[in-house]
Coordinates of C-alpha atoms in Angstrom, one line a residue:
M1 CA -6.3 -18.4 -8.2
V2 CA -6.0 -22.4 -9.4
W3 CA -3.6 -21.1 -11.6
A4 CA -1.5 -18.9 -9.6
I5 CA -1.0 -22.6 -6.6
V6 CA -0.4 -25.0 -10.0
A7 CA 2.3 -21.9 -10.9
I8 CA 4.3 -21.4 -8.0
G9 CA 3.8 -25.5 -7.7
G10 CA 5.8 -26.4 -10.6
L11 CA 8.5 -23.7 -10.3
S12 CA 8.6 -24.0 -6.4
F13 CA 10.7 -27.3 -8.4
I14 CA 13.7 -25.0 -9.2
V15 CA 13.5 -22.0 -6.7
W16 CA 15.9 -24.9 -4.0
A17 CA 18.6 -24.0 -4.0
H18 CA 18.2 -20.4 -4.3
H19 CA 19.2 -21.5 -0.1
M20 CA 22.3 -22.2 -0.9
Y21 CA 23.7 -18.7 -2.9
V22 CA 26.5 -18.9 -0.2
S23 CA 27.6 -22.4 -0.8
G24 CA 29.9 -21.5 -4.1
M25 CA 27.8 -22.9 -6.5
N26 CA 28.6 -21.8 -10.6
P27 CA 27.4 -17.8 -10.8
Y28 CA 25.3 -18.9 -13.3
F29 CA 23.4 -21.2 -12.2
G30 CA 22.8 -18.5 -8.9
F31 CA 22.3 -16.2 -11.4
F32 CA 19.1 -19.0 -12.8
F33 CA 17.6 -19.5 -9.2
A34 CA 17.7 -16.0 -8.5
T35 CA 15.6 -16.1 -11.5
T36 CA 12.9 -18.2 -11.3
T37 CA 13.0 -17.3 -7.8
L38 CA 11.9 -14.1 -8.1
I39 CA 8.9 -15.2 -10.9
I40 CA 7.6 -16.9 -8.5
A41 CA 6.9 -13.8 -7.1
V42 CA 4.6 -13.4 -9.6
P43 CA 2.0 -15.9 -8.9
T44 CA 2.4 -15.5 -5.0
A45 CA 1.3 -11.6 -6.2
I46 CA -1.9 -13.2 -7.7
K47 CA -3.0 -14.0 -5.2
V48 CA -2.7 -11.7 -2.7
Y49 CA -4.6 -9.4 -5.2
N50 CA -7.4 -12.4 -5.3
W51 CA -7.3 -12.0 -1.5
V52 CA -7.4 -8.0 -1.6
L53 CA -9.8 -7.8 -4.5
T54 CA -12.0 -10.3 -2.7
L55 CA -12.5 -8.3 -0.3
Y56 CA -13.4 -4.6 -2.6
Q57 CA -16.6 -3.4 -1.8
G58 CA -17.4 -5.9 0.2
D59 CA -19.7 -5.5 3.6
I60 CA -16.8 -6.3 6.3
H61 CA -17.3 -6.6 9.4
L62 CA -13.9 -6.6 11.7
R63 CA -15.2 -9.8 14.0
V64 CA -13.0 -11.8 15.6
P65 CA -12.3 -14.5 12.1
M66 CA -12.3 -11.2 9.8
L67 CA -9.6 -9.1 11.8
F68 CA -7.1 -13.0 12.0
C69 CA -7.4 -12.8 7.9
I70 CA -6.2 -9.4 7.3
G71 CA -4.0 -9.8 9.7
F72 CA -2.7 -13.2 8.0
I73 CA -1.9 -10.8 4.5
F74 CA -0.1 -8.3 6.5
T75 CA 1.8 -10.7 7.2
F76 CA 2.6 -12.8 3.9
V77 CA 3.1 -10.0 1.9
H78 CA 5.8 -7.7 4.8
G79 CA 7.1 -11.8 4.9
G80 CA 7.1 -12.2 0.9
L81 CA 8.5 -8.7 0.7
T82 CA 11.8 -9.8 2.2
G83 CA 11.5 -13.1 0.4
L84 CA 12.5 -10.9 -2.7
F85 CA 15.6 -9.5 -1.2
L86 CA 16.8 -13.5 -0.5
G87 CA 16.2 -14.5 -3.8
N88 CA 18.8 -12.0 -5.2
V89 CA 22.0 -13.5 -4.7
V90 CA 24.4 -10.2 -4.2
V91 CA 22.1 -9.4 -1.4
D92 CA 21.9 -13.1 -0.5
L93 CA 25.0 -13.7 0.0
P94 CA 26.2 -11.0 3.7
L95 CA 22.5 -11.8 5.0
S96 CA 22.5 -15.5 4.7
D97 CA 23.0 -16.8 8.2
T98 CA 22.1 -13.6 9.9
Y99 CA 18.9 -12.6 11.6
F100 CA 17.1 -11.9 9.1
V101 CA 16.5 -14.4 7.6
V102 CA 15.6 -15.7 10.7
G103 CA 12.4 -12.8 10.4
H104 CA 11.8 -12.9 7.1
F105 CA 11.3 -16.8 7.2
H106 CA 9.3 -17.1 10.0
M107 CA 7.1 -13.7 9.3
V108 CA 5.9 -15.3 5.9
M109 CA 5.5 -19.3 6.9
G110 CA 5.4 -19.1 11.0
V111 CA 3.5 -16.8 11.1
S112 CA 1.3 -17.0 8.4
P113 CA -0.1 -19.7 8.9
V114 CA -0.6 -19.9 12.5
L115 CA -3.5 -16.3 12.0
V116 CA -4.9 -18.6 9.6
V117 CA -5.8 -21.1 11.6
F118 CA -7.2 -18.5 14.0
A119 CA -8.7 -17.7 11.7
A120 CA -10.8 -21.4 11.4
L121 CA -11.2 -22.3 14.7
Y122 CA -12.7 -18.7 16.1
H123 CA -14.8 -18.8 12.4
W124 CA -16.1 -22.7 13.2
Y125 CA -16.1 -22.7 16.9
P126 CA -20.1 -21.2 16.7
K127 CA -21.1 -24.1 14.5
I128 CA -18.8 -26.3 16.1
T129 CA -19.6 -25.6 19.8
G130 CA -23.7 -24.5 19.5
R131 CA -22.0 -21.3 21.5
M132 CA -20.5 -17.9 21.0
Y133 CA -16.8 -17.1 22.1
N134 CA -16.7 -13.9 24.2
E135 CA -15.7 -11.4 21.2
T136 CA -14.1 -8.5 23.6
L137 CA -11.4 -11.2 24.4
G138 CA -11.5 -12.7 21.1
K139 CA -9.6 -9.1 19.5
W140 CA -7.3 -8.5 23.1
H141 CA -5.9 -12.2 22.2
F142 CA -5.6 -11.0 18.0
W143 CA -3.4 -7.6 18.9
L144 CA -2.1 -9.2 21.2
T145 CA -0.2 -11.5 18.7
F146 CA -1.0 -9.6 15.6
L147 CA 1.4 -6.7 17.2
G148 CA 3.8 -9.1 19.1
T149 CA 5.3 -10.9 15.7
Y150 CA 5.1 -7.9 14.7
S151 CA 7.9 -6.9 17.2
I152 CA 9.2 -9.4 17.4
Y153 CA 10.1 -10.8 13.7
L154 CA 10.4 -6.7 12.4
P155 CA 13.8 -5.7 14.7
M156 CA 14.9 -9.1 13.8
H157 CA 15.7 -7.7 10.3
Y158 CA 17.9 -5.3 11.6
L159 CA 19.7 -7.3 13.0
G160 CA 20.1 -8.8 10.1
I161 CA 21.5 -6.2 8.3
L162 CA 23.7 -4.8 11.1
G163 CA 25.8 -8.7 10.6
L164 CA 24.5 -10.3 13.1
P165 CA 24.7 -13.8 12.8
R166 CA 21.6 -16.4 14.3
R167 CA 21.6 -19.7 16.4
Y168 CA 23.4 -17.0 19.0
Y169 CA 22.0 -16.0 22.1
S170 CA 24.5 -13.5 23.6
M171 CA 27.6 -11.7 20.9
G172 CA 29.1 -10.4 23.9
D173 CA 31.9 -8.0 23.3
T174 CA 31.8 -8.8 19.4
A175 CA 33.5 -5.6 17.7
F176 CA 30.5 -5.0 14.0
I177 CA 28.0 -5.4 16.6
P178 CA 27.3 -2.1 19.0
E179 CA 25.4 -1.6 22.2
S180 CA 21.4 -1.5 21.1
A181 CA 21.5 -5.1 19.4
H182 CA 21.6 -6.3 22.0
S183 CA 18.3 -4.5 24.0
M184 CA 17.0 -5.1 20.6
N185 CA 17.3 -8.8 21.8
V186 CA 16.7 -7.9 25.1
G187 CA 13.4 -6.3 23.7
I188 CA 12.7 -9.1 21.0
T189 CA 12.6 -11.7 23.8
V190 CA 10.0 -10.0 26.2
S191 CA 7.0 -9.9 23.0
A192 CA 8.4 -13.6 22.9
L193 CA 7.7 -13.5 26.3
I194 CA 4.3 -11.7 25.8
V195 CA 3.1 -12.7 23.2
A196 CA 3.6 -16.4 24.4
A197 CA 1.3 -15.1 27.0
S198 CA -1.4 -14.1 25.0
Q199 CA -2.3 -17.4 24.1
I200 CA -3.8 -17.8 27.4
L201 CA -6.4 -15.2 26.3
F202 CA -7.4 -17.6 23.5
F203 CA -7.9 -21.1 25.4
I204 CA -10.4 -19.3 28.3
N205 CA -12.2 -17.4 25.7
I206 CA -12.4 -20.5 23.9
F207 CA -13.6 -22.9 27.5
W208 CA -15.1 -20.5 29.3
S209 CA -17.3 -20.0 26.4
L210 CA -18.1 -23.4 26.2
R211 CA -20.2 -23.2 29.2
H212 CA -20.4 -19.4 29.5
G213 CA -21.2 -18.6 25.6
E214 CA -23.7 -17.1 24.2
K215 CA -26.5 -19.8 22.1
A216 CA -24.8 -19.5 19.1
E217 CA -27.8 -20.1 15.9
G218 CA -27.0 -22.1 13.0
N219 CA -26.3 -19.4 10.6
P220 CA -24.5 -17.0 12.4
W221 CA -22.5 -15.0 10.4
G222 CA -24.5 -14.9 6.8
A223 CA -22.8 -17.5 5.4
T224 CA -24.2 -19.4 1.9
S225 CA -22.9 -23.1 2.5
L226 CA -23.6 -25.8 3.5
E227 CA -22.1 -26.3 6.9
W228 CA -24.3 -23.3 8.1
Q229 CA -27.7 -24.0 6.4
T230 CA -27.9 -28.2 8.9
P231 CA -30.4 -28.2 10.9
H232 CA -29.4 -28.5 14.3
T233 CA -25.8 -26.4 15.5
P234 CA -24.2 -28.0 16.4
P235 CA -24.5 -31.0 13.7
R236 CA -25.8 -34.1 14.6
H237 CA -24.4 -37.3 13.4
G238 CA -25.0 -37.9 9.5
N239 CA -24.6 -33.2 9.8
W240 CA -28.5 -33.6 7.8
G241 CA -30.4 -36.9 9.4
P242 CA -32.2 -38.8 6.8
D243 CA -33.0 -36.5 4.4
L244 CA -29.7 -35.1 2.7
P245 CA -29.8 -31.0 0.5
V246 CA -29.9 -30.0 -2.4
V247 CA -27.5 -27.8 -4.1
Y248 CA -29.0 -25.4 -6.0
R249 CA -26.8 -22.9 -6.8
W250 CA -22.4 -21.9 -5.9
A251 CA -21.6 -21.2 -3.0
Y252 CA -21.1 -17.7 -2.7
D253 CA -24.2 -15.4 -3.4
Y254 CA -23.9 -12.3 -2.3
S255 CA -25.8 -9.4 -2.6
V256 CA -28.5 -10.9 -5.8
P257 CA -29.6 -8.0 -7.0
G258 CA -33.5 -8.0 -6.2
E259 CA -33.6 -10.6 -3.7
A260 CA -34.4 -9.0 0.1
K261 CA -31.4 -11.0 2.6
D262 CA -27.3 -10.2 1.2
F263 CA -26.8 -14.1 0.7
I264 CA -28.3 -16.8 -0.3
P265 CA -27.9 -20.7 0.8
Q266 CA -27.2 -23.6 -1.4
N267 CA -30.0 -25.3 -1.1
E268 CA -32.1 -23.1 -1.1
P269 CA -34.5 -23.1 -3.7
P270 CA -34.6 -21.2 -6.7
A271 CA -38.3 -19.9 -6.7
G272 CA -38.0 -15.5 -7.3
H273 CA -35.1 -16.7 -10.2
A274 CA -37.4 -19.1 -11.7
A275 CA -40.7 -17.4 -11.9
G276 CA -38.9 -14.9 -14.3
F277 CA -36.3 -12.4 -11.8
D278 CA -35.1 -9.8 -14.5
P279 CA -31.4 -8.7 -12.9
E280 CA -31.8 -5.8 -15.6
H281 CA -35.1 -5.4 -13.7
P282 CA -34.7 -6.1 -10.3
D283 CA -37.9 -4.0 -8.7
G284 CA -40.0 -5.7 -11.2
G285 CA -40.9 -9.6 -11.7
P286 CA -42.6 -12.3 -8.9
H287 CA -40.1 -12.5 -7.0
K288 CA -40.3 -9.7 -4.9

């Protein structure tokens, strides 16, 4: 995962001209930048495979933070796949400056990061506030946002293929644009207004839950990392007080054979392991 990010960072220095195919650049330059653009898809795909395979055979709970994370994978993949089209010079020339570019860019760089931010806010809300958010309101917020963004940006790809240029609020009687494109433009606007209005649910949820939400446990998700092990929720000044925690293991000890819990916090002493835990024979030994 780290090397994939490093590769993306390095290759990003030599893909920038894929925004400029229509500027009249030399075809050899176009070939070079198209090639590097397609190559950068490889480490990006490694990241996506990593996210998906991390979920594989996991004990997944479809709570609101996880829904937003999975939604992010969908929008990131769909936005990235359309980038492969735009990275090709021959395909990009007719699609440049159309709604196809708007749909692609906002799917991968607009919607995806916002979904991740919402996932993080819902995930750490109990620890920050000491209260649980309303799960039903959170799921309504997710589904309206997730499906709503698809109803905005998916039709834009079709409009771009028709040749509809961006930054025009009305096309008038342009001959090559059918009436269906005008209706679709109206539908996109309505969808955008619905998605914008649905964000009100998020603010209602977080502010209502501050006073009326169920009291949160210190570690409601069964997480292993240190922020969930603080003695108080929400944490007080200094987080831990005078006694700093001792870390005994990495941050992701889940489903350890022979252990009673599905997770082991980082600051839990390795008593069972030190006493002779044998992973080949998890039912024996003093760790029980």
